[in-house]
Every structure is written in structure tokens, then in C-alpha cells.
Short mmCIF file of C-alpha atoms in Angstrom, two decimals:
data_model
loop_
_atom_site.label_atom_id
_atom_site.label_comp_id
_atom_site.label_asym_id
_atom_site.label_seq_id
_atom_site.Cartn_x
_atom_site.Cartn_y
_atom_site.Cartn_z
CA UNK A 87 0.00 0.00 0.00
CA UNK A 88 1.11 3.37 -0.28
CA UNK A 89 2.41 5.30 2.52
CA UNK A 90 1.42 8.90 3.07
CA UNK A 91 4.22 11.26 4.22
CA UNK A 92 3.69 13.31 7.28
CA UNK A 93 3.93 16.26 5.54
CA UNK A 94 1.20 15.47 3.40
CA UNK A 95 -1.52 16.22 6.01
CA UNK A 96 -1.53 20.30 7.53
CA UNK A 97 -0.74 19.43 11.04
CA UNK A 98 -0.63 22.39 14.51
CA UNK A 99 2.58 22.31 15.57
CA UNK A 100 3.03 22.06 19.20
CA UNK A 101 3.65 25.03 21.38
CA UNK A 102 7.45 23.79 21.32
CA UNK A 103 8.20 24.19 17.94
CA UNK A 104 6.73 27.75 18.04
CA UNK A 105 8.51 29.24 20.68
CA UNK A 106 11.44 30.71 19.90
CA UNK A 107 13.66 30.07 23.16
CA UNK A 108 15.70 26.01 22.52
CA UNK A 109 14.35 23.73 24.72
CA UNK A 110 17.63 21.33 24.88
CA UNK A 111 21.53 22.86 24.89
CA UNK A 112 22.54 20.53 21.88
CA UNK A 113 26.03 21.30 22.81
CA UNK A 114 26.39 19.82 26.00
CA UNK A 115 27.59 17.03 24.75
CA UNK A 116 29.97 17.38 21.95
CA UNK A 117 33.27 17.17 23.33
CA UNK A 118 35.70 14.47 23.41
CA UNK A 119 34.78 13.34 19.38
CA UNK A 120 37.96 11.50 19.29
CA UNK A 121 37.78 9.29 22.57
CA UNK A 122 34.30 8.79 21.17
CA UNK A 123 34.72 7.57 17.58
CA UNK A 124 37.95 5.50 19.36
CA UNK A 125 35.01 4.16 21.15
CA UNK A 126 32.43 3.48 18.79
CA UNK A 127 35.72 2.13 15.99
CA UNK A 128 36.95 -0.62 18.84
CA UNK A 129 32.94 -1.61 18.92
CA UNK A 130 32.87 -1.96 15.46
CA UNK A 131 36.04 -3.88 15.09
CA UNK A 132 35.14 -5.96 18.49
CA UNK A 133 31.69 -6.86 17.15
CA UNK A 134 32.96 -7.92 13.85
CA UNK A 135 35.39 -10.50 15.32
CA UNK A 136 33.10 -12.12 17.61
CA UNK A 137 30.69 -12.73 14.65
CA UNK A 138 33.06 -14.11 12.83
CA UNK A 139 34.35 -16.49 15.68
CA UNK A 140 30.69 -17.49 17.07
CA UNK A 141 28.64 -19.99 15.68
CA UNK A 142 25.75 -17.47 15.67
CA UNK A 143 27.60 -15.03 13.54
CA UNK A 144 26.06 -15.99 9.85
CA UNK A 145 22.66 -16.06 11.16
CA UNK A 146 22.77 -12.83 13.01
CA UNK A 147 23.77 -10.91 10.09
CA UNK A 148 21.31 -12.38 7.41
CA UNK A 149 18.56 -11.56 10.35
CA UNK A 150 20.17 -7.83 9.98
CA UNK A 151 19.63 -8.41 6.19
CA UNK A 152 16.06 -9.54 6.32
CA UNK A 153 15.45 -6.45 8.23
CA UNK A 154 17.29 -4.32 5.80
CA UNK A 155 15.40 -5.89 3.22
CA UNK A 156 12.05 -5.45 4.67
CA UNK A 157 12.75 -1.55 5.36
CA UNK A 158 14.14 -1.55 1.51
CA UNK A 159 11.15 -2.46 0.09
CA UNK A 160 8.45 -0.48 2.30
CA UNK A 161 11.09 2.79 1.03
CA UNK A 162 10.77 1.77 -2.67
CA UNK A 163 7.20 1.14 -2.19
CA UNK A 164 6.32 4.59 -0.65
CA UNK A 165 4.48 7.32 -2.33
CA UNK A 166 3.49 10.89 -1.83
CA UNK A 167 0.32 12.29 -1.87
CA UNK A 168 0.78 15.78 -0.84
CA UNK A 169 -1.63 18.58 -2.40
CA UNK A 170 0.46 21.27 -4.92
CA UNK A 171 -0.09 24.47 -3.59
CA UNK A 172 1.13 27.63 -4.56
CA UNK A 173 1.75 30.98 -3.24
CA UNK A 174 -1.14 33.20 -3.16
CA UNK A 175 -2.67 35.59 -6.58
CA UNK A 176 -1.60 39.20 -4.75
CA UNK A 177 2.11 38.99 -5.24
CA UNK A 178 2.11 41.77 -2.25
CA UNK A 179 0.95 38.64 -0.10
CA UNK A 180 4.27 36.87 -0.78
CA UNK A 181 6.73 36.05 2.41
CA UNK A 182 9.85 37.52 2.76
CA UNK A 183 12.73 35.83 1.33
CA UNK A 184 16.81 36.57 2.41
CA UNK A 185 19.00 34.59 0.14
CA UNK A 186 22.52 33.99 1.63
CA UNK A 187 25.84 33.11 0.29
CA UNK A 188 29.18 33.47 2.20
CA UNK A 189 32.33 33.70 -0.86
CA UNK A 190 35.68 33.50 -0.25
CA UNK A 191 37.91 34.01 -3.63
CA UNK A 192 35.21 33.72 -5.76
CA UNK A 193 35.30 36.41 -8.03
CA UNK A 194 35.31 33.87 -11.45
CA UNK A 195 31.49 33.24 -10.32
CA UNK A 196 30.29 36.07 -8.28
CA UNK A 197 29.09 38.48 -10.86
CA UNK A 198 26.88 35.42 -12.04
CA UNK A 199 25.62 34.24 -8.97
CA UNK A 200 24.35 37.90 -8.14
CA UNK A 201 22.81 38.37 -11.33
CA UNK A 202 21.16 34.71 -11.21
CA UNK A 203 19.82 35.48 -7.77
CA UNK A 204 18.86 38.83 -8.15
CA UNK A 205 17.01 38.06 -11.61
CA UNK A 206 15.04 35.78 -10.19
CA UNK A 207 11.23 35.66 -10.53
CA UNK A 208 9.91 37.59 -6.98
CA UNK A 209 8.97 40.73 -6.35
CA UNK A 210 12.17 42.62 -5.70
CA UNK A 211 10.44 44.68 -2.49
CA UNK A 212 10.42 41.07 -1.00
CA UNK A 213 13.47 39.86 -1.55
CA UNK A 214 16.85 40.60 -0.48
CA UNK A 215 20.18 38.85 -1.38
CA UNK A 216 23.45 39.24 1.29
CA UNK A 217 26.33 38.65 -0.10
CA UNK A 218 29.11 37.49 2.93
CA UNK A 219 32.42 38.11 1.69
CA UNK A 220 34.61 36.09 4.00
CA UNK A 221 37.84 38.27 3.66
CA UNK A 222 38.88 37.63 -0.21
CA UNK A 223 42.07 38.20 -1.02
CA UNK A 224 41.43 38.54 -5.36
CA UNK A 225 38.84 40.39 -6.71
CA UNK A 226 35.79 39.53 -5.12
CA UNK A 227 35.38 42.73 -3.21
CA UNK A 228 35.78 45.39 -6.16
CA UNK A 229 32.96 42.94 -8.52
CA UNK A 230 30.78 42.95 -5.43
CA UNK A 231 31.31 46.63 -4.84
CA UNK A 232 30.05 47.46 -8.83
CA UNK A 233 26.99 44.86 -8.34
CA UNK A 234 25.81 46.81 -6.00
CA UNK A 235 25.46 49.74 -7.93
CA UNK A 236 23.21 47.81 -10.24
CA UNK A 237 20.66 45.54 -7.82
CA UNK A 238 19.42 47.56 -5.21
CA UNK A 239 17.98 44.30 -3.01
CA UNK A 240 21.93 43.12 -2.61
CA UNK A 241 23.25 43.54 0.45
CA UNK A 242 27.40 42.81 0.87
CA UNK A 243 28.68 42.59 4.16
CA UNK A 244 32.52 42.63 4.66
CA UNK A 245 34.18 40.05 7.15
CA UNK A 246 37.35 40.78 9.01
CA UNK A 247 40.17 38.40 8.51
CA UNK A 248 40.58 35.81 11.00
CA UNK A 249 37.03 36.03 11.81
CA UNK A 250 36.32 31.92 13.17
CA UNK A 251 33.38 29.86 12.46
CA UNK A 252 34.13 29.18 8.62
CA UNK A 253 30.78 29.47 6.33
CA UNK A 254 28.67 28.94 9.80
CA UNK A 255 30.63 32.11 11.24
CA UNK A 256 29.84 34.01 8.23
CA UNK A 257 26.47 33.52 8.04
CA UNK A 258 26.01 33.92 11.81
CA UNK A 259 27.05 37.04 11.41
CA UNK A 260 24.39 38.01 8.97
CA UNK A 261 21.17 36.14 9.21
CA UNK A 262 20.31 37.86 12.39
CA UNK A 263 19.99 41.07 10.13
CA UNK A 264 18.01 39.81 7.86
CA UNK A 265 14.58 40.51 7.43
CA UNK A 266 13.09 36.95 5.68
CA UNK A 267 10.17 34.78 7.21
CA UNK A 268 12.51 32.15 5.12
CA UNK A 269 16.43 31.92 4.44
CA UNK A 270 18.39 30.54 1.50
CA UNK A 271 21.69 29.29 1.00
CA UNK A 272 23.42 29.06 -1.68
CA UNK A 273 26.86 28.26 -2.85
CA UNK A 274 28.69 31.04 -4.33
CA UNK A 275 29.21 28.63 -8.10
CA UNK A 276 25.45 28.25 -7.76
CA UNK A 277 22.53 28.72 -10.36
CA UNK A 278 19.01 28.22 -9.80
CA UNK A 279 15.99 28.66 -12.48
CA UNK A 280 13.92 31.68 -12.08
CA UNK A 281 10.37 29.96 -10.62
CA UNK A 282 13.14 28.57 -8.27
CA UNK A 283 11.10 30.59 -4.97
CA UNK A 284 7.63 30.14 -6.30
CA UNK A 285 8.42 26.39 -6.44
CA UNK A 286 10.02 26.04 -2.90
CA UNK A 287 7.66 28.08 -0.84
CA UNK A 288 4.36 27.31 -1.07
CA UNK A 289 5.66 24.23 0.44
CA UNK A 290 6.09 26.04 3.90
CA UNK A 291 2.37 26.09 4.65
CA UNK A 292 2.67 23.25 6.32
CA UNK A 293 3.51 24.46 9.81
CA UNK A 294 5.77 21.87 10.83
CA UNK A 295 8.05 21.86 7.93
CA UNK A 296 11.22 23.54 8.95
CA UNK A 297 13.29 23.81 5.87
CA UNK A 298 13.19 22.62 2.21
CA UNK A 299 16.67 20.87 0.07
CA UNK A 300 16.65 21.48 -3.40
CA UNK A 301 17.76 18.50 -5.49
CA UNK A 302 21.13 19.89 -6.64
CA UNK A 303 22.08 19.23 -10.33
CA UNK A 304 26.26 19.12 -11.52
CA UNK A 305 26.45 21.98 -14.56
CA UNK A 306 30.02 20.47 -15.72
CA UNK A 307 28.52 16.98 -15.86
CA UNK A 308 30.11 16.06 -19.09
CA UNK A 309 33.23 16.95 -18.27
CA UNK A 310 34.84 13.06 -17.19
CA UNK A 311 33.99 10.25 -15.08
CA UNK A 312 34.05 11.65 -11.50
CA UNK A 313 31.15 14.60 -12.80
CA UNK A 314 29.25 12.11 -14.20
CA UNK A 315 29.25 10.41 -11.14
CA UNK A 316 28.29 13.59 -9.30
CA UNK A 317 25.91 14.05 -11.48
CA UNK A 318 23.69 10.75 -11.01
CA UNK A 319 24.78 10.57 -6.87
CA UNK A 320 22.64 13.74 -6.81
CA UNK A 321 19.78 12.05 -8.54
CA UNK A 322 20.15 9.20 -5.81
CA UNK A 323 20.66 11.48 -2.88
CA UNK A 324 17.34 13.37 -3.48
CA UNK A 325 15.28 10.05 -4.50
CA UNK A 326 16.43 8.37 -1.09
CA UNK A 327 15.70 11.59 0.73
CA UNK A 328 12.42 11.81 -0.73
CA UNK A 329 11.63 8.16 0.18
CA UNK A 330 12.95 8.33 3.37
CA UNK A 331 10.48 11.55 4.22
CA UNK A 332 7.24 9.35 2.50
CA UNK A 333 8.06 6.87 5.07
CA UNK A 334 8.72 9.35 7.79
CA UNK A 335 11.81 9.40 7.85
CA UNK A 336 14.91 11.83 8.10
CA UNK A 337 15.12 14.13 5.81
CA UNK A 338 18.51 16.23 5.26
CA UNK A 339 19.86 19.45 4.03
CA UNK A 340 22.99 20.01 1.76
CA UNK A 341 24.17 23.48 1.95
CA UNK A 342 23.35 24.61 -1.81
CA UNK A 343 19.72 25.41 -2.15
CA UNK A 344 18.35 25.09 1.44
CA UNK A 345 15.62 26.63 2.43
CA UNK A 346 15.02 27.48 6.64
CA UNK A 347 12.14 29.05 8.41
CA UNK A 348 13.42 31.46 10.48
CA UNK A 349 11.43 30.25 13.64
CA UNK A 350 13.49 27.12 13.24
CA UNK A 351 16.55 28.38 12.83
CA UNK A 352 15.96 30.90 15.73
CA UNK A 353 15.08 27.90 17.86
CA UNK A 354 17.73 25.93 16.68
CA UNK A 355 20.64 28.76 17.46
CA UNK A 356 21.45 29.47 14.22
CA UNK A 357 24.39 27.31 12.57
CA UNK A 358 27.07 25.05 14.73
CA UNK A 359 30.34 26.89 14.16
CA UNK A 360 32.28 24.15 15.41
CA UNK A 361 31.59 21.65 12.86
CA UNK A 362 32.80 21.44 8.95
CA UNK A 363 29.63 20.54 7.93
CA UNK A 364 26.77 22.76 9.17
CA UNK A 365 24.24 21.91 6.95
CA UNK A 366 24.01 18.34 8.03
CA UNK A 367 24.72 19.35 11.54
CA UNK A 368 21.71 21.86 11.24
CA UNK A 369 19.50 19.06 9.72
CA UNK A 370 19.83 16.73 13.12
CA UNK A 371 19.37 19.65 15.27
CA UNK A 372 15.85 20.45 13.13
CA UNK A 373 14.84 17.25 13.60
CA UNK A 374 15.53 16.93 17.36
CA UNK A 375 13.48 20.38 17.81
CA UNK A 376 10.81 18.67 16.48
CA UNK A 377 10.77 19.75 12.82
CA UNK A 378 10.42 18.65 9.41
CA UNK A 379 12.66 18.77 6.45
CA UNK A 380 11.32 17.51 2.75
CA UNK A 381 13.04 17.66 -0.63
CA UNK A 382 12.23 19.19 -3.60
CA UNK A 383 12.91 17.13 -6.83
CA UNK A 384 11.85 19.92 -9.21
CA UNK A 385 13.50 22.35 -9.87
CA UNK A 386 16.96 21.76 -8.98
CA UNK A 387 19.86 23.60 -8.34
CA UNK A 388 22.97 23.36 -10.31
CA UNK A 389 26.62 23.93 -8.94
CA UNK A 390 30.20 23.09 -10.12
CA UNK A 391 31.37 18.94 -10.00
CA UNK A 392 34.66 18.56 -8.94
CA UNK A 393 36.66 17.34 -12.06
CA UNK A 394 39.39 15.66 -10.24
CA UNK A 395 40.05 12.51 -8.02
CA UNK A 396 42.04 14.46 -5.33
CA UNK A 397 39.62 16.98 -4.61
CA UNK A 398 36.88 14.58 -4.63
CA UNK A 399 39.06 12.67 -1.81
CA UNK A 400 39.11 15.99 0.23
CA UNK A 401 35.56 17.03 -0.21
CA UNK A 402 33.97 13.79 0.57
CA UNK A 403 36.38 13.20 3.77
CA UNK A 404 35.03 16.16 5.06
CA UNK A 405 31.28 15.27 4.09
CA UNK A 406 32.40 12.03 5.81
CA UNK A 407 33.48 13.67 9.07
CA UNK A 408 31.13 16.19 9.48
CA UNK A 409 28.09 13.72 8.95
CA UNK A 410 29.81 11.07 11.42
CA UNK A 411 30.35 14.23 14.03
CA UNK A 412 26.47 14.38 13.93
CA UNK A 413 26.54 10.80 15.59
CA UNK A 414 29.08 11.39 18.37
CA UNK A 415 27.74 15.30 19.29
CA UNK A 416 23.86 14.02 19.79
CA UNK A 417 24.18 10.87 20.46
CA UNK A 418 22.60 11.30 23.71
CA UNK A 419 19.22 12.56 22.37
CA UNK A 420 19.41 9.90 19.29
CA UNK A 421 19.10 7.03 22.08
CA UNK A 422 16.41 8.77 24.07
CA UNK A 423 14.11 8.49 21.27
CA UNK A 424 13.88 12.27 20.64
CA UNK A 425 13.17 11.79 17.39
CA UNK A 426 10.39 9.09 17.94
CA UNK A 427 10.15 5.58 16.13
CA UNK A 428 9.89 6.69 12.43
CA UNK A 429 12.88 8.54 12.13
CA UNK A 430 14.73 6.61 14.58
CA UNK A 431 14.44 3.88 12.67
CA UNK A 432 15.14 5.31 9.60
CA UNK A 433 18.31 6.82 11.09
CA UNK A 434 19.72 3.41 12.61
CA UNK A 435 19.76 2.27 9.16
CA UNK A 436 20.96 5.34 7.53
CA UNK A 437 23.82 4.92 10.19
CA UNK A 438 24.21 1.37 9.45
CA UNK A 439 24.59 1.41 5.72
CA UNK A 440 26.46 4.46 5.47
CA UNK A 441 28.70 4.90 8.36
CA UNK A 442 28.85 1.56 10.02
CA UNK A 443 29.22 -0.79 7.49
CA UNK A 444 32.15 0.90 5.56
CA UNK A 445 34.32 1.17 8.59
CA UNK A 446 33.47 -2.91 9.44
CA UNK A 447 34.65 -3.42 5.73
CA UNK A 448 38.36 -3.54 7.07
CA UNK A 449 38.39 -6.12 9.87
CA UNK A 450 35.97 -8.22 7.58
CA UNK A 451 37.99 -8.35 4.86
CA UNK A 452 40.62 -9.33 6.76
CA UNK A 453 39.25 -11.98 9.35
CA UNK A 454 37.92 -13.12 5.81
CA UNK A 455 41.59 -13.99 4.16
CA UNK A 456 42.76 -15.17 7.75
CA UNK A 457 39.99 -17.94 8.24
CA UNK A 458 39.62 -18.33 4.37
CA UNK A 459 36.24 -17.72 4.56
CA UNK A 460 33.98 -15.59 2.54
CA UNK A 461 33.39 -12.15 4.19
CA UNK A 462 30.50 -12.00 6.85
CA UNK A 463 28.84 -9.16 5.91
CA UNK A 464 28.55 -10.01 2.35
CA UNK A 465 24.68 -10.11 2.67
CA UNK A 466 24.19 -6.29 3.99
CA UNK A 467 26.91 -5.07 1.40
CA UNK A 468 24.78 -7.36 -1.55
CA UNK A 469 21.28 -5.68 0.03
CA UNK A 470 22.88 -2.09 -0.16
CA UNK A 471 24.39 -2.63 -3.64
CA UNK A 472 21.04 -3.68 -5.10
CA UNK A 473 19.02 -1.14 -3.18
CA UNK A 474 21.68 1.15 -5.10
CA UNK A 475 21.19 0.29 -8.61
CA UNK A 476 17.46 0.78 -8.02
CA UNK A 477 17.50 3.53 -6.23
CA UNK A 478 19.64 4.94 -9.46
CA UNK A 479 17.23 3.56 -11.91
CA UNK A 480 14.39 4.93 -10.32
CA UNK A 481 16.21 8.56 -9.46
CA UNK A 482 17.54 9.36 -12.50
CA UNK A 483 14.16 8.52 -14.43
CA UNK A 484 12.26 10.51 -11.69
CA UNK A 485 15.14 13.61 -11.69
CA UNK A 486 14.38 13.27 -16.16
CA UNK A 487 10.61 12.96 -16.01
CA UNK A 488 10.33 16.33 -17.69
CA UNK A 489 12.31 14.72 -21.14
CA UNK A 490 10.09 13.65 -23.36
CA UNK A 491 12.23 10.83 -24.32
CA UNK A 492 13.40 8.75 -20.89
CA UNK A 493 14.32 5.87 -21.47
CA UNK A 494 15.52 3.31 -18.58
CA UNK A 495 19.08 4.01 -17.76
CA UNK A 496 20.83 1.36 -17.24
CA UNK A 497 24.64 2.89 -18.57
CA UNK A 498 24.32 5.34 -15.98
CA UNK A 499 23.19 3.18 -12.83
CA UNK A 500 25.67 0.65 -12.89
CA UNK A 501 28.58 3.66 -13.73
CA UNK A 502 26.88 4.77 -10.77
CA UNK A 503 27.39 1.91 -8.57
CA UNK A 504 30.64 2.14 -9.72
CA UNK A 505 31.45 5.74 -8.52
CA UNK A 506 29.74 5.00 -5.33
CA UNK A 507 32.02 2.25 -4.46
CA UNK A 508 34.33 5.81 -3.18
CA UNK A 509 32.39 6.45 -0.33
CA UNK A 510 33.83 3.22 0.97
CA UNK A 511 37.38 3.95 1.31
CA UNK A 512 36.53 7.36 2.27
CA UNK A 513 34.42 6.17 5.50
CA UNK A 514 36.80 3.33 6.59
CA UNK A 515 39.76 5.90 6.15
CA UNK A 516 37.72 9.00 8.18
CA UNK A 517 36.38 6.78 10.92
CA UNK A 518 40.05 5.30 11.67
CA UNK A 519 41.56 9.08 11.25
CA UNK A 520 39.09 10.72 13.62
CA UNK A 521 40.03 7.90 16.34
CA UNK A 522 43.69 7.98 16.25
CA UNK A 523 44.49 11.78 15.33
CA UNK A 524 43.80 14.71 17.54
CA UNK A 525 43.71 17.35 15.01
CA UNK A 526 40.56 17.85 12.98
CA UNK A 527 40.12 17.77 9.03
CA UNK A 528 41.63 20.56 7.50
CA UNK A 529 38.99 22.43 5.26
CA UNK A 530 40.10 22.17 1.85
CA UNK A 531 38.21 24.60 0.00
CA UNK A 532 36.54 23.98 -3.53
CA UNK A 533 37.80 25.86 -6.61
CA UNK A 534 35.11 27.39 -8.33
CA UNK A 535 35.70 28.36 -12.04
CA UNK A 536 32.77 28.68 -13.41
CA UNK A 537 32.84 25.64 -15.78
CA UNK A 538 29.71 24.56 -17.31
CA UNK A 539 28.78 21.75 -19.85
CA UNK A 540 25.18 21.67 -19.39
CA UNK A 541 22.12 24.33 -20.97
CA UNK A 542 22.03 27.11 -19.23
CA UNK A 543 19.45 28.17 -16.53
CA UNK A 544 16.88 29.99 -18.21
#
């Protein structure tokens, strides 16, 4: 049967998520991430031996699998039924909107970016776009500087050098001065089509929803094997996400093209400036105040692939860290249930699949060769393979049902598959750094140059 999302019925929030003072201190408990993921890697490692040594072991992980299996197919099997809305005749009635972008060196893509965002269709009165430039050292400040001179709704605030917090520090500096009911943020090599807002709000009239992720598109997808891999991991990041919020389930930001009430933000404290990843850190703490986030297929947002192995190695480490930080920082409300049973069980095998299982690949490979046996968690990597390659066939038809011409596309799942097989080396390498260095990932920032292969954004 099909299962109804619960966004798809208009639901009172509590009093909670209306108020705008936290309830929790979601800080309390995030220090010590290294004696923690030392911790959680011995578990991992410990667990994985005495499977393989007990007589139970085989069984016990093909139960795992029939349980993976069962979730599997109630995701694939989930539909939405939620009613399209959209915003209302008067365009004086439309909300506020603040787009935000913090840009460091980016002055081969900023002149596009402000003319994409500021050209976009919404009455201009009720719309504002801040510009944070995070102490540039090329020309980013003299192209702002002249933009502003021809959009009157950019704003460009200046940030002193040294100034800590990263992107979160930037934009904590300037989303308190912003006027939107909603906030945006974008990356500064983004480009987003110009019903982009008129597609993404209406959305918020369900109370309870607390921000909105764009399905973000690769514009250099052409360019060689690692953007074309890019390209159709997008397609399968927003299909899962969509799934998993049919089911209720977690939904998740991604930093380009997020959309936040600003209740929920203002409840949540704004963004964590002591993690490398604040949009995912962001997304827990929205779900553990009792909010909802869904994802918007259509339209997406495009932004620049990374066109070489070494900076794909850097950028997904540090996806890899800062998602696993989530983990060790709330742990404490995870286990209490905060969440309650939908999304808690949707996030145990989100956890599973993508953090757990990659980091176990190690010590069962190499119990495997030792006892000259074949490795124990075959099963759960076979499940997750398969749910892959549908989940790809599926996404990328769904992400193309505006072609008239879409065919099944099988080329492009399995080179899929292929280019997912990275995250697994990535994971077991980031879970082993994080529990035997001290010093934290060292942002590696991405080179924006404005390539594009794809049509442009009309």
C-alpha cells in the first residue's frame, strides 16, 4: 500500500516548535569526538570479530539483512500524496525571502551568482540577497562593490580576517539582520531557475516543515567520469531523501539550495560553528526540535562537479566527518528516542549502511583472508548494492521525467554503482583518522571556475 508522508496532512505544531527560546543545549555534549569515535571504531572492530568467531555469527547478520530488506522495500514502495499548492494571486501577499551566500575568492562566479539570484522571478520589495564576503584576497570585493550599484535588493557585508566559524561564522554574522520569514543558502558557483522561490515556498504552509533541500544538479557533468558520477549521486541522494520523508523518515539538508524558516533556525541557534559541515549538523538539530525537512525534486539547483580525483578525496572526507560528528555530538538525544520511532528507525539504518558498514569493511575483509572464509557481511553489502542500482534507476528517471524521451538508464546506474564504491574507502579511512588523530580535518576549499557543460538556466 502506499504510505502517506507526514507532511502530506496540515498538522498544529506544538507550542514547542513555536517558541522561539531552545528547549535542549545541543552542545552539552559534543566534546571528546575523538575518545568517542575510538570508542564506537573498537565496537565496530570488536563486534565484527566475535561474529566471525561465534557460531551465531552468519545467522545474526542475514537476520540484519532480512530487516534491511524489509525496510528496503516499504522505502521503494512509498508514495506521496501531498496537495500542490502555490503561493497566493496578490504577489504583495508573498513572504519575505533573504538569500545567503558566504564567498571567499570567488570572483570567477560572483558576478553570475548575483545576477542569477537577483534576476530571479519575486517581487524585488520582498526579496533581499546578502552577499558574505569572508575576507577575499582577489577580486571579489571590487565585482561585489560594482553589483551593488546595479541591484538595489543586494546587500554585501565585509568580514574581518581571521574572523572563526568558517561558512557557519559568516552567516552567523548576517542572518540575524536579515529581514526573511525564510532563508536561503546558496553556494557562491550556484545557479538556480527563475520559478526557483515560487516552487520552494508554497511548500512552507505546512507548519511543521522547517526547511526545504533542493535537489542539486552538476552543470560540468560532461566533463569526465568523476562529474558524471556527481551528477547521477545527486539524482540518488534526493530520491532516497524523498523516500525516506514518504516513510517518515529523516530528511537532510545540503548546503546549496536550502531553504530554513526562520522560527526554526531561531530555535535551533542558528548554525554550529564548530563543525565542517553545518548543513548536516543543522539538519539533526531540526529534527531533534521537532521539525520537518522535505526535498524538492523539481527544480533543482545546479553547482560546479569537482573534475578531479584528489579533490573529490578531500571534499567527501570532510562530508564524511562532518556527517559522522552528527553521531558522536547528539548521540545522547538519538538514544532517548527524541526523534520518535519513524525517524529513529530510519536513522539506525541510515547509520548502518552508510557509516557503520564501511568502517566494518576492514576487519571483515581481513578476518575473511585469515579464516579463508567468505566475508560476513557479504549479505548487507549485496542488500545495499542492489538497493543502489534501483534507487539509481528509479532517481535518475524521476530527476528526467520532464524529457520527453526517458528511457531506462541502465549505462548510468551501474557507472553509478561504480562511482559510489568511493564512499567506501573514504568512511573506513575518516572513521580510523578521527580515532587515532587529535587534530581535525583541515577544510580544503573547492575551486570554483565557473565551468559549465550543461544548458544554461533559463
Amino acid at each position: 500500500m502506499p504510505l502517506n508522508s507526514p507532511l502530506d496532512a496540515t498538522v498544529t505544531p506544538s507550542p514547542v516548535a513555536l517558541s522561539s527560546v531552545p528547549e535542549i543545549d545541543y552542545y552539552q555534549y559534543t566534546a571528546g569526538r575523538r575518545r568517542k569515535a575510538a570508542v564506537v571504531l573498537v565496537a565496530v572492530w570488536g563486534l565484527t570479530a566475535a561474529l566471525h568467531l561465534s557460531l551465531w555469527g552468519a545467522p545474526i547478520v542475514w537476520a540484519i539483512a532480512l530487516g534491511l530488506g524489509i525496510h528496503f522495500l516499504r522505502l521503494m514502495g512509498a508514495h506521496r500524496h501531498a496537495e500542490v499548492v502555490a503561493l497566493p494571486s496578490d504577489r504583495q501577499d508573498w513572504p519575505q525571502v533573504s538569500l545567503l551566500v558566504a564567498a571567499k575568492n570567488e570572483a570567477e562566479v560572483i558576478e553570475r551568482l548575483v545576477h542569477n539570484l537577483c534576476s530571479l522571478d519575486y517581487p524585488s520589495d520582498r526579496l533581499e540577497v546578502w552577499v558574505i564576503d569572508d575576507a577575499s584576497t582577489d577580486a571579489t570585493p571590487d565585482r561585489l562593490a560594482e553589483l551593488q550599484s546595479h541591484y538595489p535588493q543586494l546587500r554585501v557585508h565585509q568580514r574581518q580576517a581571521g574572523a572563526p566559524g568558517g561558512k557557519s561564522g559568516a552567516l552567523n554574522e548576517v542572518w540575524p539582520q536579515t529581514q526573511g520569514e525564510f532563508i536561503a543558502v546558496f553556494d557562491a558557483d550556484a545557479q538556480a531557475p527563475v520559478d526557483l522561490l515560487q516552487q520552494v515556498l508554497p511548500r512552507f504552509q505546512q507548519p511543521q516543515l522547517g526547511a526545504v533541500q533542493v535537489r542539486k544538479a552538476i552543470a560540468n557533468s560532461g566533463t569526465n567520469f568523476w562529474t558524471r558520477g556527481q551528477t547521477v549521486e545527486m539524482m540518488l541522494d534526493a530520491y532516497l531523501q524523498q523516500q525516506r520523508v514518504a516513510i517518515g523518515g529523516i530528511g537532510e539538508l545540503r548546503g546549496n539550495g536550502q531553504f530554513i524558516r526562520r522560527a526554526a533556525l531561531e530555535r535551533c541557534g542558528g548554525f554550529n560553528e564548530e563543525t565542517i559541515t553545518d548543513d548536516l549538523d543543522l539538519a539533526f538539530r531540526l529534527h531533534l526540535d521537532h521539525w520537518w525537512i522535505d526535498c524538492c525534486i523539481h527544480p533543482a539547483v545546479q553547482e560546479e562537479g569537482v573534475v578531479r580525483s584528489l579533490a573529490l578525496w578531500h571534499q567527501r572526507r570532510r562530508w564524511a566527518e562532518g556527517g559522522y560528528q552528527r553521531y558522536l555530538d547528539y548521540w545522547p538525544w538519538l538514544v532517548r528516542n527524541r526523534l520518535g520511532p519513524q525517524r529513529s528507525v530510519d536513522l539506525a539504518i541510515f547509520w548502518l549502511t552508510q557509516y557503520i558498514l564501511p568502517t566494518a569493511a576492514i576487519p571483515d575483509l581481513a578476518l575473511a583472508l585469515i579464516l579463508k572464509r567468505s566475508p560476513l557481511y557479504g549479505p548487507l553489502a549485496g542488500l545495499t548494492v542492489g538497493l543502489t542500482l534501483i534507487s539509481l534507476l528509479r532517481g535518475i528517471r524521476q530527476a528526467r521525467s520532464h524529457e520527453a524521451r526517458n528511457p531506462l538508464p541502465i549505462g548510468q546506474s551501474l557507472l553509478g554503482v561504480i562511482y559510489m564504491l568511493h564512499w567506501i574507502p573514504v568512511m573506513a579511512y575518516t572513521t580510523m583518522r578521527m580515532a587515532f588523530w587529535p587534530k581535525q580535518l583541515r577544510w580544503v576549499k573547492t575551486v570554483h571556475v565557473g565551468e559549465t557543460h550543461s544548458a544554461p538556466v533559463a
